[in-house]
Tab-separated table of C-alpha atoms in Angstrom:
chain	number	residue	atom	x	y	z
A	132	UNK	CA	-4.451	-15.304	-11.669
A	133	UNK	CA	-2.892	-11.540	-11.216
A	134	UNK	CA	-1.728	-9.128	-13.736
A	135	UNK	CA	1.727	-7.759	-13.137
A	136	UNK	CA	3.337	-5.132	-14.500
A	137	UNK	CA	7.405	-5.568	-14.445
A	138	UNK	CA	9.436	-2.214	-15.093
A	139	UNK	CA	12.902	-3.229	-15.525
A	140	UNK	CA	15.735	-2.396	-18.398
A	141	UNK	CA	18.111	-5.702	-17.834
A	142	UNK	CA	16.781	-8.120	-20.299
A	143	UNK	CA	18.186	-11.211	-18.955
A	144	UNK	CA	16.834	-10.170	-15.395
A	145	UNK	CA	13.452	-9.194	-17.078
A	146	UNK	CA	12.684	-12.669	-18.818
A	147	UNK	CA	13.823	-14.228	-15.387
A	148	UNK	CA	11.086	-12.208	-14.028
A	149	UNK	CA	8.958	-12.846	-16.599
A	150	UNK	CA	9.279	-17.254	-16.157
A	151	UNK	CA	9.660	-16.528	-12.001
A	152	UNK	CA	5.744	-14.692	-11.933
A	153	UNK	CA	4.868	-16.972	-14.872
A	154	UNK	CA	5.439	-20.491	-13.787
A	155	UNK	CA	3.443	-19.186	-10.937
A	156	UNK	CA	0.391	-18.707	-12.625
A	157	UNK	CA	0.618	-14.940	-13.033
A	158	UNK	CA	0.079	-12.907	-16.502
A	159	UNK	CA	2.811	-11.119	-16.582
A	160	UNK	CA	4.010	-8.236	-19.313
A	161	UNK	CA	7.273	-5.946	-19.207
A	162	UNK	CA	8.673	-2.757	-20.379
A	163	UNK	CA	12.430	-1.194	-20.275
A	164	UNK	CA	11.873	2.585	-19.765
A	165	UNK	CA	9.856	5.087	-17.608
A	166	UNK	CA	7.616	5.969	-20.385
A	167	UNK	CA	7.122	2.081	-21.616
A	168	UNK	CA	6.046	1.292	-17.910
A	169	UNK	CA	3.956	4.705	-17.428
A	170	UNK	CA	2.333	3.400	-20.523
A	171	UNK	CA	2.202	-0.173	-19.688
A	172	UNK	CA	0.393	0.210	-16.758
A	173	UNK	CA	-2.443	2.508	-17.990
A	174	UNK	CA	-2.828	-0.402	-20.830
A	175	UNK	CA	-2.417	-2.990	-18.469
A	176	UNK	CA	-3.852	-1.886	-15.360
A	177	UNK	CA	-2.159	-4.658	-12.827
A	178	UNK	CA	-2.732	-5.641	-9.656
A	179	UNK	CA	0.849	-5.409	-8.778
A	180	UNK	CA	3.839	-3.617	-10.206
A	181	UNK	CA	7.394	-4.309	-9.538
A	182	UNK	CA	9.628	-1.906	-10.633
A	183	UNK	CA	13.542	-1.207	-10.705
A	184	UNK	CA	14.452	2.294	-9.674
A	185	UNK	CA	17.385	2.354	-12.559
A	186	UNK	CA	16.245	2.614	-15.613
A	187	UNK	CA	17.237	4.026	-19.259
A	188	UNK	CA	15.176	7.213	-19.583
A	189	UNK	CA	14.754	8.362	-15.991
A	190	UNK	CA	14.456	6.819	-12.300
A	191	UNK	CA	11.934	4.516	-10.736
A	192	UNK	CA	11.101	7.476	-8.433
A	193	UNK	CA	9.533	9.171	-11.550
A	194	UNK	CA	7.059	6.063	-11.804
A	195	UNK	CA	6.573	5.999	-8.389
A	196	UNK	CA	5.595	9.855	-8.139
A	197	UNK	CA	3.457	9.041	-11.234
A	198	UNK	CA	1.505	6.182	-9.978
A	199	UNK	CA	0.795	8.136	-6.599
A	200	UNK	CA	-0.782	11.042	-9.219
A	201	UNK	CA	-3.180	8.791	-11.433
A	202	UNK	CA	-3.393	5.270	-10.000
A	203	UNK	CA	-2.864	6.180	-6.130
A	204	UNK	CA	-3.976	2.732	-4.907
A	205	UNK	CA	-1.188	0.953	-6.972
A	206	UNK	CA	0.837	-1.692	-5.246
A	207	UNK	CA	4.341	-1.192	-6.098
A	208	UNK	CA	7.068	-3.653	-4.918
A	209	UNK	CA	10.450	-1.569	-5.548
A	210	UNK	CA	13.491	-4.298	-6.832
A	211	UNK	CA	16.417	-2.508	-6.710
A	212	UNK	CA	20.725	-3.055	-6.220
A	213	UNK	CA	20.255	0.211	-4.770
A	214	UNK	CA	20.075	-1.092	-0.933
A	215	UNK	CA	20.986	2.222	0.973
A	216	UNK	CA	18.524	3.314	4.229
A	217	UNK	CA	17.719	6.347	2.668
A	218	UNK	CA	16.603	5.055	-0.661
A	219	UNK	CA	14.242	2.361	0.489
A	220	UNK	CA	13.175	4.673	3.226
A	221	UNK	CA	12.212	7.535	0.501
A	222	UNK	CA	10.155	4.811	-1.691
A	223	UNK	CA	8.293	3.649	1.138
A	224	UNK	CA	7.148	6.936	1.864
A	225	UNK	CA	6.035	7.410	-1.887
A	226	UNK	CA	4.317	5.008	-1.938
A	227	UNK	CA	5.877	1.753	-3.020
A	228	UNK	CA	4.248	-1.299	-0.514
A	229	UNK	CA	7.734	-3.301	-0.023
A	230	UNK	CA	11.231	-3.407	-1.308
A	231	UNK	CA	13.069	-6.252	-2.065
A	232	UNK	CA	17.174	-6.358	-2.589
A	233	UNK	CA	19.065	-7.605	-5.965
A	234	UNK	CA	19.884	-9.946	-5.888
A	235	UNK	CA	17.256	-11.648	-4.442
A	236	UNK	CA	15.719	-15.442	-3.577
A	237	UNK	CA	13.438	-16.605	-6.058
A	238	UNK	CA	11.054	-17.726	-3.204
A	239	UNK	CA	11.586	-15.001	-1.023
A	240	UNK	CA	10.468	-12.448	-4.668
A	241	UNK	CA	7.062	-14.758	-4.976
A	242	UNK	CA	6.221	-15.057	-1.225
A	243	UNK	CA	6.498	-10.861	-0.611
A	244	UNK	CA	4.241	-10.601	-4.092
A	245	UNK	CA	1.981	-13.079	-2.748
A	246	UNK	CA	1.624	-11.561	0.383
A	247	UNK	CA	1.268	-8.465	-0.741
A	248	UNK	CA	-1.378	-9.147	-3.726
A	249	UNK	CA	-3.588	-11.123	-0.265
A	250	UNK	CA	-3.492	-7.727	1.375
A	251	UNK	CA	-5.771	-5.033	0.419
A	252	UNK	CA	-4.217	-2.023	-1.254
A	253	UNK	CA	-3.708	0.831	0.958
A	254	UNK	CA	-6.135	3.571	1.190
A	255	UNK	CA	-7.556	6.557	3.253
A	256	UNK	CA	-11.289	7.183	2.962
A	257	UNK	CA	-11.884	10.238	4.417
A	258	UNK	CA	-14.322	13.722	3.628
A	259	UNK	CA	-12.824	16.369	1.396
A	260	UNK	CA	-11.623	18.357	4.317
A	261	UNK	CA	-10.227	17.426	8.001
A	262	UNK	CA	-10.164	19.757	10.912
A	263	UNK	CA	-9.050	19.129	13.926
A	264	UNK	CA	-6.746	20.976	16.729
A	265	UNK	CA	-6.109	23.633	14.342
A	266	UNK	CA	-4.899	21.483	11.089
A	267	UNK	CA	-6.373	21.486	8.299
A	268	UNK	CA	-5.871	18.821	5.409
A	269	UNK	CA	-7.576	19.001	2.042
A	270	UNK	CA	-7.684	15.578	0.974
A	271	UNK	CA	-8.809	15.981	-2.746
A	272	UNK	CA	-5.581	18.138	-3.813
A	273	UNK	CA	-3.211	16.487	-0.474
A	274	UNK	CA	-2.319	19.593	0.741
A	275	UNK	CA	-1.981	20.713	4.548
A	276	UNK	CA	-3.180	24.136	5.371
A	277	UNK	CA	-1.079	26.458	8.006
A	278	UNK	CA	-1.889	29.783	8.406
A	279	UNK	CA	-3.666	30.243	5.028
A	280	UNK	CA	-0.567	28.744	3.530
A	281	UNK	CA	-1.151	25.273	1.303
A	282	UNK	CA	1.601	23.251	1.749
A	283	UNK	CA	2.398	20.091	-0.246
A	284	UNK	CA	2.385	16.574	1.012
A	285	UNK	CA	3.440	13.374	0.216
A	286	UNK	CA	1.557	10.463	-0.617
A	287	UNK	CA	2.902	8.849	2.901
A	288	UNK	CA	2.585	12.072	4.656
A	289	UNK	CA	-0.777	12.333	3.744
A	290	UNK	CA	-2.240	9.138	5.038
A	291	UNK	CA	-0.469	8.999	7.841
A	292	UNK	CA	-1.758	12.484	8.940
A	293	UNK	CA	-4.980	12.119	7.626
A	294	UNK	CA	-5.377	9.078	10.143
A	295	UNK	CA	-4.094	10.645	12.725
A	296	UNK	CA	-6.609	13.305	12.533
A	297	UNK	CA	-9.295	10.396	12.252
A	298	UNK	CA	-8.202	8.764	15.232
A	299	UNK	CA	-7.826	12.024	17.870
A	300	UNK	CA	-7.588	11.868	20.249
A	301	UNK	CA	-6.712	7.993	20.744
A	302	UNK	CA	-2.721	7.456	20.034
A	303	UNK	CA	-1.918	5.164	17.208
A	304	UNK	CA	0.837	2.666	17.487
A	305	UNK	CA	3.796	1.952	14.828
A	306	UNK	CA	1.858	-1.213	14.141
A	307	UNK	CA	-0.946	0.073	13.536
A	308	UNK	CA	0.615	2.998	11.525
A	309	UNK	CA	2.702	0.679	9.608
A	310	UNK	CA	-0.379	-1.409	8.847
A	311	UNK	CA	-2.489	1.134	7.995
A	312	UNK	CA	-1.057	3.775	5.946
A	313	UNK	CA	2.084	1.587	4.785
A	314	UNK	CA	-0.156	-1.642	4.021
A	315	UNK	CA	2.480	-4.085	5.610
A	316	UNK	CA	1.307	-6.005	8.976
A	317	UNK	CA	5.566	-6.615	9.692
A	318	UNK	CA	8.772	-4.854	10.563
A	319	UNK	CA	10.026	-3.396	7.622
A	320	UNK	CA	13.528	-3.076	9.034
A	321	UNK	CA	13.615	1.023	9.278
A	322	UNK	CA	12.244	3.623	11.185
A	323	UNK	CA	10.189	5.004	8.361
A	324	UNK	CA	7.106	5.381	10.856
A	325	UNK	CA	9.577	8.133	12.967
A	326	UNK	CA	11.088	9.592	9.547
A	327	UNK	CA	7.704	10.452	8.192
A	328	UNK	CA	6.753	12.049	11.505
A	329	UNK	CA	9.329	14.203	11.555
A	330	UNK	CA	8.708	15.501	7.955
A	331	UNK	CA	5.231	15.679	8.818
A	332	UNK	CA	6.262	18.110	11.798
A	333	UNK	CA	8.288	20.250	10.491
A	334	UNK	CA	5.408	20.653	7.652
A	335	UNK	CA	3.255	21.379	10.516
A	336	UNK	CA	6.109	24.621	12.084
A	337	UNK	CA	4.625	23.430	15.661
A	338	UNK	CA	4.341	20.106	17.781
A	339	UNK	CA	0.753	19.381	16.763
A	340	UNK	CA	1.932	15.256	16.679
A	341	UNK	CA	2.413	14.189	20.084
A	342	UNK	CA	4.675	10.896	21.224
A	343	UNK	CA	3.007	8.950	23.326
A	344	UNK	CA	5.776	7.030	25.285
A	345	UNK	CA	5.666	2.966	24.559
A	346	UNK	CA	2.946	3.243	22.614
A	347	UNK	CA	3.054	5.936	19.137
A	348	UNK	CA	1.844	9.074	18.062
A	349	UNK	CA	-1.427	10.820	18.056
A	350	UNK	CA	-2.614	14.293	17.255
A	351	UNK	CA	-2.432	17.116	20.476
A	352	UNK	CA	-5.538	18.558	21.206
């Protein structure tokens, strides 16, 4: 039996939620509001959250950014009407582990949650500090370091560069990138693997990330 945390302000949707995870043998407990599910899941602490990005006092982003602060491990399935590329790229990269459509199939919302409660939550164990063809990344505080200059990074930007420094020279491929630092083993549908590159390099103000042709990226030595 799992614990899971459901964020979401439509009552009628919520108890449907609530008898969908429960009738399959899931403890399930809900709250309406940013602060309610900031505080629910500190109280809670659940092995899966799902979590609409509308909601009364605030947007599921600000959960989202949240989680990635405190409870960086969390596994966050986003359930949103709000459908557009750029939204379900930008909560992928924060740190959500799937996104599912409203409205959605009953047994399509249990099999994702399923599948994604088997997998292991995504992490990056690495030392405090990586060097490596002159990038540094301080992993405690996710920050990249150019030029004396600490620069910011997000919770998707970090992993993916911080295994890309683990695995120079070798190139890694979208698979494996997707896998790894996005915790799904399928084709999400987007090119969130090439979006997050391209934030990562212009972060970087030089080509450090290679493409390897047919295969991925990998850090230039």
């Amino acid at each position: 039996m799992s614990r899971i945390a459901v964020i979401e302000d439509e009552p009628i949707l919520a108890r449907l939620l609530e008898r969908i995870l429960g009738g399959a043998g899931h403890t399930v407990t809900v709250a309406g509001s940013v602060a309610g599910g900031l505080t629910l899941i500190r109280a809670v602490d659940p092995d899966l959250i799902v979590l609409d990005l509308v909601l009364p006092d605030g947007r599921g982003e600000d959960v989202l950014v949240e989680l990635m602060r405190f409870r960086p491990s969390s596994r966050v399935l986003v359930l949103s009407s709000m459908t557009q590329v750029a939204t379900r790229v930008g909560v992928l990269e924060g740190g959500a582990v799937d996104f599912l459509a409203k409205p959605f199939a009953n047994a399509e919302l249990l099999a994702r949650i399923n599948a994604r409660l088997r997998a292991p939550a995504p992490t990056v164990s690495v030392p405090r500090y990586l060097r490596r063809a002159g990038v540094e990344v301080d992993v405690q505080q996710r920050e990249l370091v150019v030029d004396g200059r600490r620069i910011s990074l997000t919770q998707r930007e970090f992993a993916l560069l911080a295994f890309l420094l683990q695995r120079a020279p070798e190139p890694c491929t979208r698979a494996e990138l997707l896998e790894r630092v996005w915790g799904t083993t399928f084709d999400t549908g987007t090119n969130i693997v090439d979006v997050c590159v391209r934030r990562l390099r212009s972060k970087l103000s030089n080509d450090k990330i290679e493409t390897v042709r047919n295969v991925g990226y990998r850090i230039a030595i």
